[in-house]
Coordinates of N, CA, C and O in Angstrom, one line a residue:
M201 N 49.8 15.5 -41.4 CA 50.1 15.3 -40.2 C 49.7 16.3 -39.3 O 49.4 16.1 -38.0
R202 N 50.2 17.3 -39.8 CA 50.0 18.3 -38.8 C 48.5 18.8 -38.5 O 48.2 19.2 -37.2
K203 N 47.6 18.6 -39.2 CA 46.1 18.6 -39.1 C 45.7 17.9 -38.0 O 45.0 18.3 -37.2
I204 N 46.3 16.7 -38.0 CA 46.1 15.5 -36.9 C 46.5 16.0 -35.5 O 45.7 16.0 -34.7
I205 N 47.6 16.4 -35.6 CA 48.2 17.0 -34.4 C 47.2 18.3 -33.6 O 47.1 18.2 -32.6
N206 N 47.3 19.1 -34.8 CA 46.1 20.2 -34.5 C 44.8 19.8 -33.7 O 44.4 20.5 -32.7
T207 N 44.0 18.9 -34.2 CA 43.1 18.4 -33.8 C 43.0 17.9 -32.7 O 42.4 17.9 -31.7
A208 N 44.0 17.1 -32.3 CA 44.3 16.4 -30.8 C 44.6 17.4 -29.8 O 44.1 17.3 -28.9
L209 N 45.6 18.6 -30.2 CA 45.7 19.6 -29.3 C 44.5 20.1 -28.9 O 44.1 20.5 -28.0
L210 N 43.5 20.5 -30.0 CA 42.4 21.1 -29.5 C 41.4 20.5 -28.9 O 40.8 20.8 -28.0
A211 N 41.3 19.2 -28.9 CA 40.6 18.1 -28.1 C 41.0 18.0 -26.7 O 40.4 18.2 -25.7
I212 N 42.4 18.0 -26.6 CA 42.9 18.1 -25.4 C 42.7 19.6 -24.4 O 42.1 19.5 -23.4
V213 N 42.7 20.5 -25.0 CA 42.5 22.0 -24.4 C 40.9 22.0 -24.3 O 40.6 22.5 -23.2
L214 N 40.2 21.4 -24.9 CA 38.6 21.5 -24.9 C 38.4 20.3 -23.5 O 37.4 20.9 -22.7
A215 N 38.8 19.4 -23.4 CA 38.5 18.6 -22.5 C 38.9 19.0 -21.1 O 38.6 19.0 -20.1
S216 N 40.2 19.6 -21.2 CA 40.6 20.5 -19.9 C 39.6 21.5 -19.4 O 39.6 21.9 -18.3
G217 N 39.1 22.2 -20.2 CA 38.4 23.1 -19.9 C 37.0 22.8 -19.4 O 36.4 23.4 -18.5
A218 N 36.6 21.7 -19.9 CA 35.3 21.0 -19.5 C 35.5 20.4 -18.2 O 34.7 20.6 -17.1
A219 N 36.8 20.0 -17.8 CA 36.9 19.5 -16.4 C 37.1 20.6 -15.5 O 36.5 20.5 -14.1
A220 N 37.7 21.5 -15.8 CA 37.6 22.7 -14.9 C 36.1 23.2 -14.6 O 36.2 23.9 -13.4
V221 N 35.1 23.3 -15.5 CA 34.1 23.8 -15.3 C 33.2 22.8 -14.3 O 32.2 23.2 -13.5
M222 N 33.8 21.7 -14.2 CA 32.9 20.4 -13.7 C 33.7 20.3 -11.9 O 33.9 19.3 -11.4
A223 N 34.1 21.6 -11.5 CA 34.5 21.5 -10.1 C 33.8 22.6 -9.3 O 33.3 23.4 -9.6
A224 N 33.6 21.8 -7.9 CA 32.8 22.6 -7.0 C 33.4 23.9 -6.3 O 34.6 24.0 -6.3
D225 N 32.6 24.9 -6.0 CA 33.2 26.2 -5.4 C 32.8 26.4 -4.1 O 31.6 25.5 -3.8
L226 N 33.6 26.8 -3.4 CA 33.1 27.2 -2.0 C 33.0 28.9 -1.6 O 34.1 29.3 -1.9
R227 N 31.8 29.2 -1.2 CA 31.6 30.7 -1.1 C 31.4 30.8 0.7 O 30.5 30.1 1.1
N228 N 32.1 31.9 0.9 CA 32.0 32.4 2.4 C 31.3 33.7 2.5 O 31.7 34.7 2.2
E229 N 29.8 33.6 2.7 CA 28.9 34.9 2.9 C 29.3 35.5 4.3 O 28.7 36.6 4.6
D230 N 30.0 34.7 5.4 CA 29.9 35.5 6.8 C 31.1 36.2 6.9 O 32.1 36.0 5.8
G231 N 31.2 36.8 7.5 CA 32.3 38.0 7.7 C 33.6 37.4 8.4 O 34.5 38.0 8.7
K232 N 33.6 36.2 9.0 CA 34.7 35.5 9.6 C 35.4 34.4 8.7 O 34.9 33.9 8.0
R233 N 36.7 34.4 9.2 CA 37.5 33.3 8.5 C 37.2 31.7 9.0 O 37.2 31.8 10.2
Y234 N 37.1 30.7 8.2 CA 37.2 29.3 8.7 C 38.1 28.6 8.0 O 38.8 28.6 7.0
E235 N 38.3 27.7 8.9 CA 39.4 26.2 8.7 C 38.3 25.5 7.7 O 37.3 25.2 8.2
V236 N 39.1 25.0 6.7 CA 38.5 24.0 5.6 C 39.4 22.9 5.5 O 40.4 22.9 5.2
K237 N 38.6 21.6 5.3 CA 39.4 20.4 5.1 C 38.8 19.7 3.9 O 37.6 19.6 4.1
V238 N 39.3 19.7 3.2 CA 38.9 19.0 1.8 C 39.2 17.6 1.8 O 40.6 17.0 1.8
H239 N 38.4 16.5 2.0 CA 38.5 15.1 2.1 C 38.4 14.7 0.6 O 37.3 14.3 0.2
D240 N 39.5 14.3 0.0 CA 39.5 13.6 -1.4 C 39.9 12.1 -1.3 O 40.9 12.3 -1.5
G241 N 39.2 11.4 -1.5 CA 39.6 10.0 -1.5 C 40.4 9.6 -0.2 O 39.7 9.7 1.1
G242 N 41.4 9.2 -0.2 CA 42.2 8.8 1.2 C 43.0 10.0 1.6 O 43.7 9.9 2.7
T243 N 43.1 11.0 1.0 CA 43.6 12.3 1.5 C 42.9 13.3 1.9 O 41.8 13.7 1.5
T244 N 43.6 14.3 2.7 CA 42.7 15.7 3.3 C 43.7 16.5 3.1 O 44.7 16.7 3.5
R245 N 43.3 17.7 2.6 CA 44.1 19.0 2.4 C 43.5 20.1 3.4 O 42.3 20.3 3.2
N246 N 44.4 20.7 4.1 CA 44.0 21.7 4.9 C 44.0 23.0 4.5 O 45.1 23.5 3.5
T247 N 43.1 24.1 4.5 CA 43.0 25.3 3.9 C 42.2 26.1 4.9 O 41.7 25.8 5.9
W248 N 42.2 27.3 4.3 CA 41.4 28.5 5.2 C 40.5 29.0 4.0 O 40.8 29.2 3.1
I249 N 39.2 29.5 4.5 CA 38.6 30.8 3.4 C 38.1 32.0 4.2 O 37.8 31.9 5.4
D250 N 38.7 32.9 3.7 CA 38.5 34.2 4.6 C 37.0 34.6 4.7 O 36.2 34.1 3.6
G251 N 36.4 35.8 5.2 CA 35.2 36.1 5.2 C 34.9 36.6 4.0 O 36.0 37.3 3.4
T252 N 33.7 36.7 3.6 CA 33.2 37.0 2.3 C 34.2 36.9 1.3 O 34.5 37.9 0.2
S253 N 34.6 35.6 1.1 CA 35.6 35.1 -0.2 C 35.0 34.0 -0.7 O 33.9 33.3 -0.2
T254 N 35.5 33.5 -1.9 CA 35.1 32.4 -2.5 C 36.5 31.8 -3.0 O 37.5 32.0 -3.5
I255 N 36.2 30.1 -2.8 CA 37.4 29.3 -3.4 C 37.0 28.8 -4.8 O 35.8 27.8 -4.3
L256 N 37.3 29.2 -5.7 CA 36.9 28.5 -7.1 C 37.4 27.2 -7.1 O 38.7 26.9 -6.9
S257 N 36.8 26.3 -7.5 CA 37.4 24.8 -8.2 C 37.7 24.1 -6.9 O 39.0 23.6 -6.8
I258 N 37.6 23.8 -5.7 CA 38.0 23.5 -4.5 C 37.9 22.1 -4.6 O 39.2 21.6 -4.1
C259 N 37.2 21.3 -5.5 CA 37.3 19.9 -5.6 C 36.5 19.6 -6.9 O 35.4 20.3 -7.2
S260 N 36.6 18.3 -7.6 CA 35.7 17.9 -8.5 C 34.7 16.8 -7.6 O 33.4 16.8 -8.5
S261 N 34.9 16.1 -6.8 CA 34.4 15.3 -6.0 C 35.2 15.0 -4.7 O 36.1 14.2 -4.7
C262 N 34.5 15.4 -3.6 CA 34.8 15.3 -2.3 C 34.2 15.7 -1.2 O 32.9 15.8 -1.6
E263 N 34.3 15.6 -0.2 CA 33.7 16.1 1.2 C 34.5 17.3 1.8 O 35.6 17.4 2.0
I264 N 34.0 18.2 1.6 CA 34.3 19.7 2.2 C 33.8 19.6 3.7 O 32.7 19.7 4.1
E265 N 34.8 19.9 4.7 CA 34.3 20.0 6.3 C 34.9 21.4 6.4 O 36.0 22.0 6.3
V266 N 33.9 22.2 7.1 CA 34.2 23.5 7.8 C 34.2 23.5 9.0 O 33.4 23.2 9.5
V267 N 35.5 23.7 9.7 CA 35.4 23.3 10.9 C 34.6 24.1 11.7 O 34.6 25.6 11.7
G268 N 33.7 23.5 12.5 CA 32.8 24.2 13.4 C 31.6 24.5 12.6 O 30.6 25.1 13.7
V269 N 31.4 24.0 11.6 CA 30.2 24.4 10.9 C 29.5 23.0 10.4 O 28.3 22.7 10.8
G270 N 30.4 22.5 9.8 CA 29.9 21.2 9.2 C 30.4 20.5 8.2 O 31.4 20.9 7.7
R271 N 30.1 19.5 7.6 CA 30.7 18.4 6.2 C 29.7 18.2 5.3 O 28.3 18.3 5.7
I272 N 29.9 18.4 4.2 CA 29.1 18.2 2.9 C 29.8 17.4 1.8 O 31.0 18.0 1.4
K273 N 29.1 16.5 1.1 CA 29.6 16.1 -0.3 C 29.2 16.7 -1.3 O 28.3 17.0 -1.5
V274 N 30.4 17.1 -2.1 CA 30.2 17.7 -3.2 C 30.7 16.8 -4.6 O 31.6 16.2 -4.6
S275 N 30.3 17.3 -5.8 CA 30.5 17.0 -7.2 C 30.2 17.6 -8.0 O 29.4 18.4 -8.0
G276 N 31.1 17.5 -9.2 CA 30.7 18.3 -10.3 C 30.8 19.7 -10.2 O 31.6 20.2 -9.4
S277 N 29.8 20.3 -10.5 CA 29.9 22.1 -10.5 C 28.9 22.3 -9.3 O 28.1 23.5 -9.4
D278 N 28.8 21.7 -8.3 CA 28.0 22.2 -7.0 C 28.8 23.5 -6.6 O 29.7 23.8 -6.7
Q279 N 27.8 24.1 -6.0 CA 28.1 25.3 -5.4 C 27.8 25.3 -3.8 O 26.6 25.0 -3.5
V280 N 28.9 25.6 -2.9 CA 28.3 25.4 -1.4 C 28.7 26.7 -0.8 O 29.8 27.5 -1.1
T281 N 27.9 27.1 -0.1 CA 27.9 28.6 0.7 C 28.0 28.3 2.1 O 27.1 27.5 2.7
I282 N 28.8 29.0 2.7 CA 28.7 29.2 4.2 C 28.0 30.6 4.5 O 28.3 31.5 4.0
K283 N 26.9 30.4 5.0 CA 25.9 31.5 5.4 C 25.6 31.4 6.9 O 24.8 30.4 7.1
D284 N 25.4 32.4 7.8 CA 25.0 32.4 9.2 C 25.4 31.1 9.9 O 24.7 30.4 10.6
G285 N 26.5 30.9 9.6 CA 27.2 29.5 10.2 C 26.8 28.1 9.9 O 26.9 27.2 10.6
K286 N 26.3 28.0 8.7 CA 25.8 27.0 8.1 C 26.4 26.8 6.7 O 26.4 27.6 6.2
L287 N 26.2 25.4 6.3 CA 26.4 24.8 5.1 C 25.3 24.9 4.1 O 24.4 24.2 4.4
L288 N 25.3 25.5 3.0 CA 24.1 25.2 1.9 C 24.7 24.8 0.6 O 25.9 25.3 0.1
K289 N 24.1 24.0 0.0 CA 24.6 23.3 -1.2 C 23.5 23.9 -2.5 O 22.3 23.6 -2.3
K290 N 24.1 24.6 -3.8 CA 23.3 24.6 -4.6 C 23.5 23.7 -5.7 O 24.5 23.2 -6.2

C-alpha cells in the first residue's frame, strides 16, 4: 500500500513540475516600467513589469496586453519580450 501511495505522490509532483514548465514568460528589455493586463478566459489580472526585468510563468494560455505597446496571445512555454516599445514572441 505504501508503494502505491509513494508512486501516486511522485506522479503528482512530476505532473505539477511539467505544468510549471508549460507557462509563458514576459521579459522587459526596455528601461521603463509598463502596465500589463493578463486576459485569461473571462478574467483580467492587472500587474506591472519593471524595466529590464522578467515575469516568469505569467500564464499558460492567455492574451497579454502591455498598455501602450500592444496585445499578444501566448500558450505553453512561449516567451514574450518587450523591446524598443514592441512585443516579440519566441
